[in-house]
Amino acid sequence: MKKLLAIGLSALVLAACGDAEVTEKKVGNVESTEKAEPVEEESQKQTEVIEVNKQVADTSNVKATFVSVEKVVDKEWDEEYIDVKYEIENKTDKTIVIQTEEVSSDGKMIDDSMLDMSQDVAAGKKADAVLRVENYDGELPSIDKDLEMSLLVIDDESYETIETHKVNVDFKQ
């Protein structure tokens, strides 16, 4: 009998909890004694841009324009890199891949482990291709006087090179 009474009272208490009324109250001014941290106005990311806008290829397959070189120092992410930007127009009826090789700056080869660029461009489309130069184990190479490389146009299906274009940009002209 006691068990039955305990179960009945528990059910009654639980049922009463379900019918609780909610009242809303309007809150006026809220004041805080804590001071907010000032927002840093100086950007954590610094970018130096060299505009080039030089057409480096215009064939029946591709039109390529060397757009710019950007050196980025991002203190927030503790990284430093150089982006070499191209605009590529695919004039073919198939997808192509744009890559680089034999990259050098100021007369010195840049190690392949620092380079990253592979951009697909669909048939009849344009794309922004970016060659990123990033060194995880030391300093970036300097790009003060010139930048040279081979720009490869590759068939996306067979991976055969369709064209190669020598790119040479002299920054001291």
PDB file of C-alpha atoms in Angstrom:
ATOM      1  CA  MET A   1       0.000   0.000   0.000  1.00  0.00           C
ATOM      2  CA  LYS A   2       2.835   2.382   0.828  1.00  0.00           C
ATOM      3  CA  LYS A   3       4.390   1.696  -2.596  1.00  0.00           C
ATOM      4  CA  LEU A   4       1.113   2.512  -4.301  1.00  0.00           C
ATOM      5  CA  LEU A   5       0.803   5.751  -2.323  1.00  0.00           C
ATOM      6  CA  ALA A   6       4.428   6.741  -3.168  1.00  0.00           C
ATOM      7  CA  ILE A   7       3.850   6.089  -6.871  1.00  0.00           C
ATOM      8  CA  GLY A   8       0.622   8.102  -6.831  1.00  0.00           C
ATOM      9  CA  LEU A   9       2.263  11.071  -5.087  1.00  0.00           C
ATOM     10  CA  SER A  10       5.224  10.967  -7.534  1.00  0.00           C
ATOM     11  CA  ALA A  11       2.838  11.021 -10.488  1.00  0.00           C
ATOM     12  CA  LEU A  12       0.943  13.944  -8.943  1.00  0.00           C
ATOM     13  CA  VAL A  13       4.165  15.939  -8.393  1.00  0.00           C
ATOM     14  CA  LEU A  14       5.334  15.271 -11.961  1.00  0.00           C
ATOM     15  CA  ALA A  15       1.970  16.304 -13.372  1.00  0.00           C
ATOM     16  CA  ALA A  16       2.052  19.524 -11.363  1.00  0.00           C
ATOM     17  CA  CYS A  17       5.535  20.344 -12.764  1.00  0.00           C
ATOM     18  CA  GLY A  18       4.178  20.115 -16.301  1.00  0.00           C
ATOM     19  CA  ASP A  19       1.543  22.813 -15.673  1.00  0.00           C
ATOM     20  CA  ALA A  20       3.929  25.503 -14.458  1.00  0.00           C
ATOM     21  CA  GLU A  21       3.118  29.005 -15.630  1.00  0.00           C
ATOM     22  CA  VAL A  22       5.714  31.119 -17.397  1.00  0.00           C
ATOM     23  CA  THR A  23       5.647  34.840 -16.822  1.00  0.00           C
ATOM     24  CA  GLU A  24       7.622  37.347 -18.847  1.00  0.00           C
ATOM     25  CA  LYS A  25       9.271  40.346 -17.265  1.00  0.00           C
ATOM     26  CA  LYS A  26      10.647  43.356 -19.032  1.00  0.00           C
ATOM     27  CA  VAL A  27      14.273  44.141 -18.233  1.00  0.00           C
ATOM     28  CA  GLY A  28      15.414  47.741 -18.263  1.00  0.00           C
ATOM     29  CA  ASN A  29      19.021  48.887 -18.273  1.00  0.00           C
ATOM     30  CA  VAL A  30      21.762  46.349 -17.666  1.00  0.00           C
ATOM     31  CA  GLU A  31      25.057  47.682 -16.400  1.00  0.00           C
ATOM     32  CA  SER A  32      28.346  45.855 -16.181  1.00  0.00           C
ATOM     33  CA  THR A  33      31.404  46.676 -14.155  1.00  0.00           C
ATOM     34  CA  GLU A  34      33.692  44.698 -16.495  1.00  0.00           C
ATOM     35  CA  LYS A  35      35.639  46.597 -19.137  1.00  0.00           C
ATOM     36  CA  ALA A  36      35.613  45.252 -22.697  1.00  0.00           C
ATOM     37  CA  GLU A  37      38.974  44.436 -24.271  1.00  0.00           C
ATOM     38  CA  PRO A  38      39.904  46.985 -26.937  1.00  0.00           C
ATOM     39  CA  VAL A  39      39.670  45.646 -30.485  1.00  0.00           C
ATOM     40  CA  GLU A  40      42.993  45.608 -32.312  1.00  0.00           C
ATOM     41  CA  GLU A  41      42.714  47.991 -35.201  1.00  0.00           C
ATOM     42  CA  GLU A  42      45.955  46.972 -36.873  1.00  0.00           C
ATOM     43  CA  SER A  43      45.451  44.081 -39.263  1.00  0.00           C
ATOM     44  CA  GLN A  44      47.226  40.823 -38.552  1.00  0.00           C
ATOM     45  CA  LYS A  45      47.650  40.318 -42.303  1.00  0.00           C
ATOM     46  CA  GLN A  46      49.986  42.474 -44.380  1.00  0.00           C
ATOM     47  CA  THR A  47      50.116  42.249 -48.174  1.00  0.00           C
ATOM     48  CA  GLU A  48      52.574  43.757 -50.653  1.00  0.00           C
ATOM     49  CA  VAL A  49      51.318  43.656 -54.260  1.00  0.00           C
ATOM     50  CA  ILE A  50      53.247  44.078 -57.502  1.00  0.00           C
ATOM     51  CA  GLU A  51      50.791  44.541 -60.384  1.00  0.00           C
ATOM     52  CA  VAL A  52      52.077  42.987 -63.616  1.00  0.00           C
ATOM     53  CA  ASN A  53      49.113  42.498 -66.034  1.00  0.00           C
ATOM     54  CA  LYS A  54      51.303  40.983 -68.754  1.00  0.00           C
ATOM     55  CA  GLN A  55      49.892  38.637 -71.380  1.00  0.00           C
ATOM     56  CA  VAL A  56      52.189  35.600 -71.522  1.00  0.00           C
ATOM     57  CA  ALA A  57      50.282  33.371 -73.949  1.00  0.00           C
ATOM     58  CA  ASP A  58      47.584  33.727 -76.594  1.00  0.00           C
ATOM     59  CA  THR A  59      47.217  30.635 -78.761  1.00  0.00           C
ATOM     60  CA  SER A  60      44.346  28.636 -80.197  1.00  0.00           C
ATOM     61  CA  ASN A  61      44.256  26.654 -76.918  1.00  0.00           C
ATOM     62  CA  VAL A  62      44.778  29.170 -74.148  1.00  0.00           C
ATOM     63  CA  LYS A  63      45.107  32.827 -73.237  1.00  0.00           C
ATOM     64  CA  ALA A  64      47.171  33.489 -70.107  1.00  0.00           C
ATOM     65  CA  THR A  65      47.759  36.777 -68.321  1.00  0.00           C
ATOM     66  CA  PHE A  66      50.277  37.163 -65.491  1.00  0.00           C
ATOM     67  CA  VAL A  67      48.239  39.361 -63.124  1.00  0.00           C
ATOM     68  CA  SER A  68      50.296  40.037 -59.997  1.00  0.00           C
ATOM     69  CA  VAL A  69      52.744  38.928 -57.333  1.00  0.00           C
ATOM     70  CA  GLU A  70      51.540  39.251 -53.737  1.00  0.00           C
ATOM     71  CA  LYS A  71      53.693  38.739 -50.652  1.00  0.00           C
ATOM     72  CA  VAL A  72      51.525  38.001 -47.613  1.00  0.00           C
ATOM     73  CA  VAL A  73      52.600  38.001 -43.969  1.00  0.00           C
ATOM     74  CA  ASP A  74      49.812  36.708 -41.719  1.00  0.00           C
ATOM     75  CA  LYS A  75      50.793  37.075 -38.060  1.00  0.00           C
ATOM     76  CA  GLU A  76      47.551  35.577 -36.770  1.00  0.00           C
ATOM     77  CA  TRP A  77      48.246  32.249 -38.520  1.00  0.00           C
ATOM     78  CA  ASP A  78      52.052  32.642 -38.312  1.00  0.00           C
ATOM     79  CA  GLU A  79      52.552  32.146 -42.023  1.00  0.00           C
ATOM     80  CA  GLU A  80      54.305  33.929 -44.853  1.00  0.00           C
ATOM     81  CA  TYR A  81      53.857  33.165 -48.548  1.00  0.00           C
ATOM     82  CA  ILE A  82      53.982  34.592 -52.055  1.00  0.00           C
ATOM     83  CA  ASP A  83      51.056  34.241 -54.474  1.00  0.00           C
ATOM     84  CA  VAL A  84      51.779  34.546 -58.189  1.00  0.00           C
ATOM     85  CA  LYS A  85      48.406  35.120 -59.856  1.00  0.00           C
ATOM     86  CA  TYR A  86      47.362  34.313 -63.423  1.00  0.00           C
ATOM     87  CA  GLU A  87      44.113  34.639 -65.332  1.00  0.00           C
ATOM     88  CA  ILE A  88      43.661  31.699 -67.684  1.00  0.00           C
ATOM     89  CA  GLU A  89      41.146  31.397 -70.525  1.00  0.00           C
ATOM     90  CA  ASN A  90      40.587  27.916 -71.943  1.00  0.00           C
ATOM     91  CA  LYS A  91      39.830  28.174 -75.667  1.00  0.00           C
ATOM     92  CA  THR A  92      39.492  24.409 -76.185  1.00  0.00           C
ATOM     93  CA  ASP A  93      36.465  22.142 -75.990  1.00  0.00           C
ATOM     94  CA  LYS A  94      37.932  20.039 -73.153  1.00  0.00           C
ATOM     95  CA  THR A  95      39.153  20.625 -69.598  1.00  0.00           C
ATOM     96  CA  ILE A  96      42.780  21.635 -69.195  1.00  0.00           C
ATOM     97  CA  VAL A  97      45.097  21.825 -66.194  1.00  0.00           C
ATOM     98  CA  ILE A  98      47.531  24.704 -65.646  1.00  0.00           C
ATOM     99  CA  GLN A  99      50.775  24.008 -63.763  1.00  0.00           C
ATOM    100  CA  THR A 100      54.272  25.481 -63.490  1.00  0.00           C
ATOM    101  CA  GLU A 101      57.794  24.091 -63.476  1.00  0.00           C
ATOM    102  CA  GLU A 102      61.364  25.392 -63.506  1.00  0.00           C
ATOM    103  CA  VAL A 103      60.490  28.377 -61.308  1.00  0.00           C
ATOM    104  CA  SER A 104      63.344  30.761 -60.508  1.00  0.00           C
ATOM    105  CA  SER A 105      63.692  34.205 -59.021  1.00  0.00           C
ATOM    106  CA  ASP A 106      66.582  36.626 -59.193  1.00  0.00           C
ATOM    107  CA  GLY A 107      68.643  34.001 -61.050  1.00  0.00           C
ATOM    108  CA  LYS A 108      68.139  31.255 -58.441  1.00  0.00           C
ATOM    109  CA  MET A 109      65.921  28.174 -58.736  1.00  0.00           C
ATOM    110  CA  ILE A 110      63.089  27.854 -56.216  1.00  0.00           C
ATOM    111  CA  ASP A 111      62.828  24.388 -54.668  1.00  0.00           C
ATOM    112  CA  ASP A 112      59.785  22.436 -55.917  1.00  0.00           C
ATOM    113  CA  SER A 113      58.795  21.623 -52.321  1.00  0.00           C
ATOM    114  CA  MET A 114      57.933  25.322 -51.849  1.00  0.00           C
ATOM    115  CA  LEU A 115      55.653  25.461 -54.916  1.00  0.00           C
ATOM    116  CA  ASP A 116      51.967  24.655 -55.247  1.00  0.00           C
ATOM    117  CA  MET A 117      49.895  25.245 -58.393  1.00  0.00           C
ATOM    118  CA  SER A 118      47.454  23.079 -60.268  1.00  0.00           C
ATOM    119  CA  GLN A 119      44.316  24.694 -61.654  1.00  0.00           C
ATOM    120  CA  ASP A 120      41.602  22.972 -63.716  1.00  0.00           C
ATOM    121  CA  VAL A 121      39.911  25.149 -66.339  1.00  0.00           C
ATOM    122  CA  ALA A 122      36.747  23.822 -67.963  1.00  0.00           C
ATOM    123  CA  ALA A 123      36.189  24.077 -71.720  1.00  0.00           C
ATOM    124  CA  GLY A 124      35.479  27.640 -72.823  1.00  0.00           C
ATOM    125  CA  LYS A 125      35.856  29.059 -69.286  1.00  0.00           C
ATOM    126  CA  LYS A 126      38.204  31.397 -67.433  1.00  0.00           C
ATOM    127  CA  ALA A 127      39.876  30.726 -64.098  1.00  0.00           C
ATOM    128  CA  ASP A 128      42.224  32.410 -61.660  1.00  0.00           C
ATOM    129  CA  ALA A 129      45.305  30.252 -61.193  1.00  0.00           C
ATOM    130  CA  VAL A 130      47.595  30.893 -58.235  1.00  0.00           C
ATOM    131  CA  LEU A 131      51.152  29.681 -57.792  1.00  0.00           C
ATOM    132  CA  ARG A 132      51.803  29.680 -54.038  1.00  0.00           C
ATOM    133  CA  VAL A 133      55.405  29.853 -52.868  1.00  0.00           C
ATOM    134  CA  GLU A 134      55.606  28.853 -49.205  1.00  0.00           C
ATOM    135  CA  ASN A 135      58.526  27.612 -47.122  1.00  0.00           C
ATOM    136  CA  TYR A 136      57.674  25.740 -43.928  1.00  0.00           C
ATOM    137  CA  ASP A 137      61.321  25.264 -42.919  1.00  0.00           C
ATOM    138  CA  GLY A 138      62.871  28.688 -43.379  1.00  0.00           C
ATOM    139  CA  GLU A 139      62.895  31.933 -45.299  1.00  0.00           C
ATOM    140  CA  LEU A 140      61.011  32.630 -48.510  1.00  0.00           C
ATOM    141  CA  PRO A 141      63.076  33.206 -51.626  1.00  0.00           C
ATOM    142  CA  SER A 142      63.447  36.857 -52.588  1.00  0.00           C
ATOM    143  CA  ILE A 143      61.600  38.077 -55.651  1.00  0.00           C
ATOM    144  CA  ASP A 144      63.157  41.463 -56.274  1.00  0.00           C
ATOM    145  CA  LYS A 145      64.550  41.570 -59.814  1.00  0.00           C
ATOM    146  CA  ASP A 146      62.759  38.965 -61.896  1.00  0.00           C
ATOM    147  CA  LEU A 147      60.606  35.854 -61.929  1.00  0.00           C
ATOM    148  CA  GLU A 148      60.913  33.075 -64.506  1.00  0.00           C
ATOM    149  CA  MET A 149      58.993  29.839 -65.004  1.00  0.00           C
ATOM    150  CA  SER A 150      57.423  27.505 -67.515  1.00  0.00           C
ATOM    151  CA  LEU A 151      53.635  27.570 -67.638  1.00  0.00           C
ATOM    152  CA  LEU A 152      52.264  24.174 -68.662  1.00  0.00           C
ATOM    153  CA  VAL A 153      48.917  23.551 -70.359  1.00  0.00           C
ATOM    154  CA  ILE A 154      47.989  19.908 -69.738  1.00  0.00           C
ATOM    155  CA  ASP A 155      45.154  17.739 -71.101  1.00  0.00           C
ATOM    156  CA  ASP A 156      42.964  16.786 -68.110  1.00  0.00           C
ATOM    157  CA  GLU A 157      42.185  13.291 -69.453  1.00  0.00           C
ATOM    158  CA  SER A 158      45.532  12.076 -70.805  1.00  0.00           C
ATOM    159  CA  TYR A 159      47.805  14.262 -68.613  1.00  0.00           C
ATOM    160  CA  GLU A 160      49.913  15.026 -71.684  1.00  0.00           C
ATOM    161  CA  THR A 161      51.378  18.497 -72.069  1.00  0.00           C
ATOM    162  CA  ILE A 162      49.555  20.431 -74.803  1.00  0.00           C
ATOM    163  CA  GLU A 163      51.708  23.585 -74.628  1.00  0.00           C
ATOM    164  CA  THR A 164      54.540  25.094 -72.627  1.00  0.00           C
ATOM    165  CA  HIS A 165      55.033  28.855 -72.306  1.00  0.00           C
ATOM    166  CA  LYS A 166      58.169  30.505 -70.955  1.00  0.00           C
ATOM    167  CA  VAL A 167      57.271  33.326 -68.553  1.00  0.00           C
ATOM    168  CA  ASN A 168      59.844  35.979 -67.693  1.00  0.00           C
ATOM    169  CA  VAL A 169      58.889  39.115 -65.806  1.00  0.00           C
ATOM    170  CA  ASP A 170      61.525  41.729 -65.042  1.00  0.00           C
ATOM    171  CA  PHE A 171      60.480  43.924 -62.079  1.00  0.00           C
ATOM    172  CA  LYS A 172      63.340  46.410 -62.502  1.00  0.00           C
ATOM    173  CA  GLN A 173      62.261  47.796 -65.893  1.00  0.00           C
TER     174      GLN A 173
END
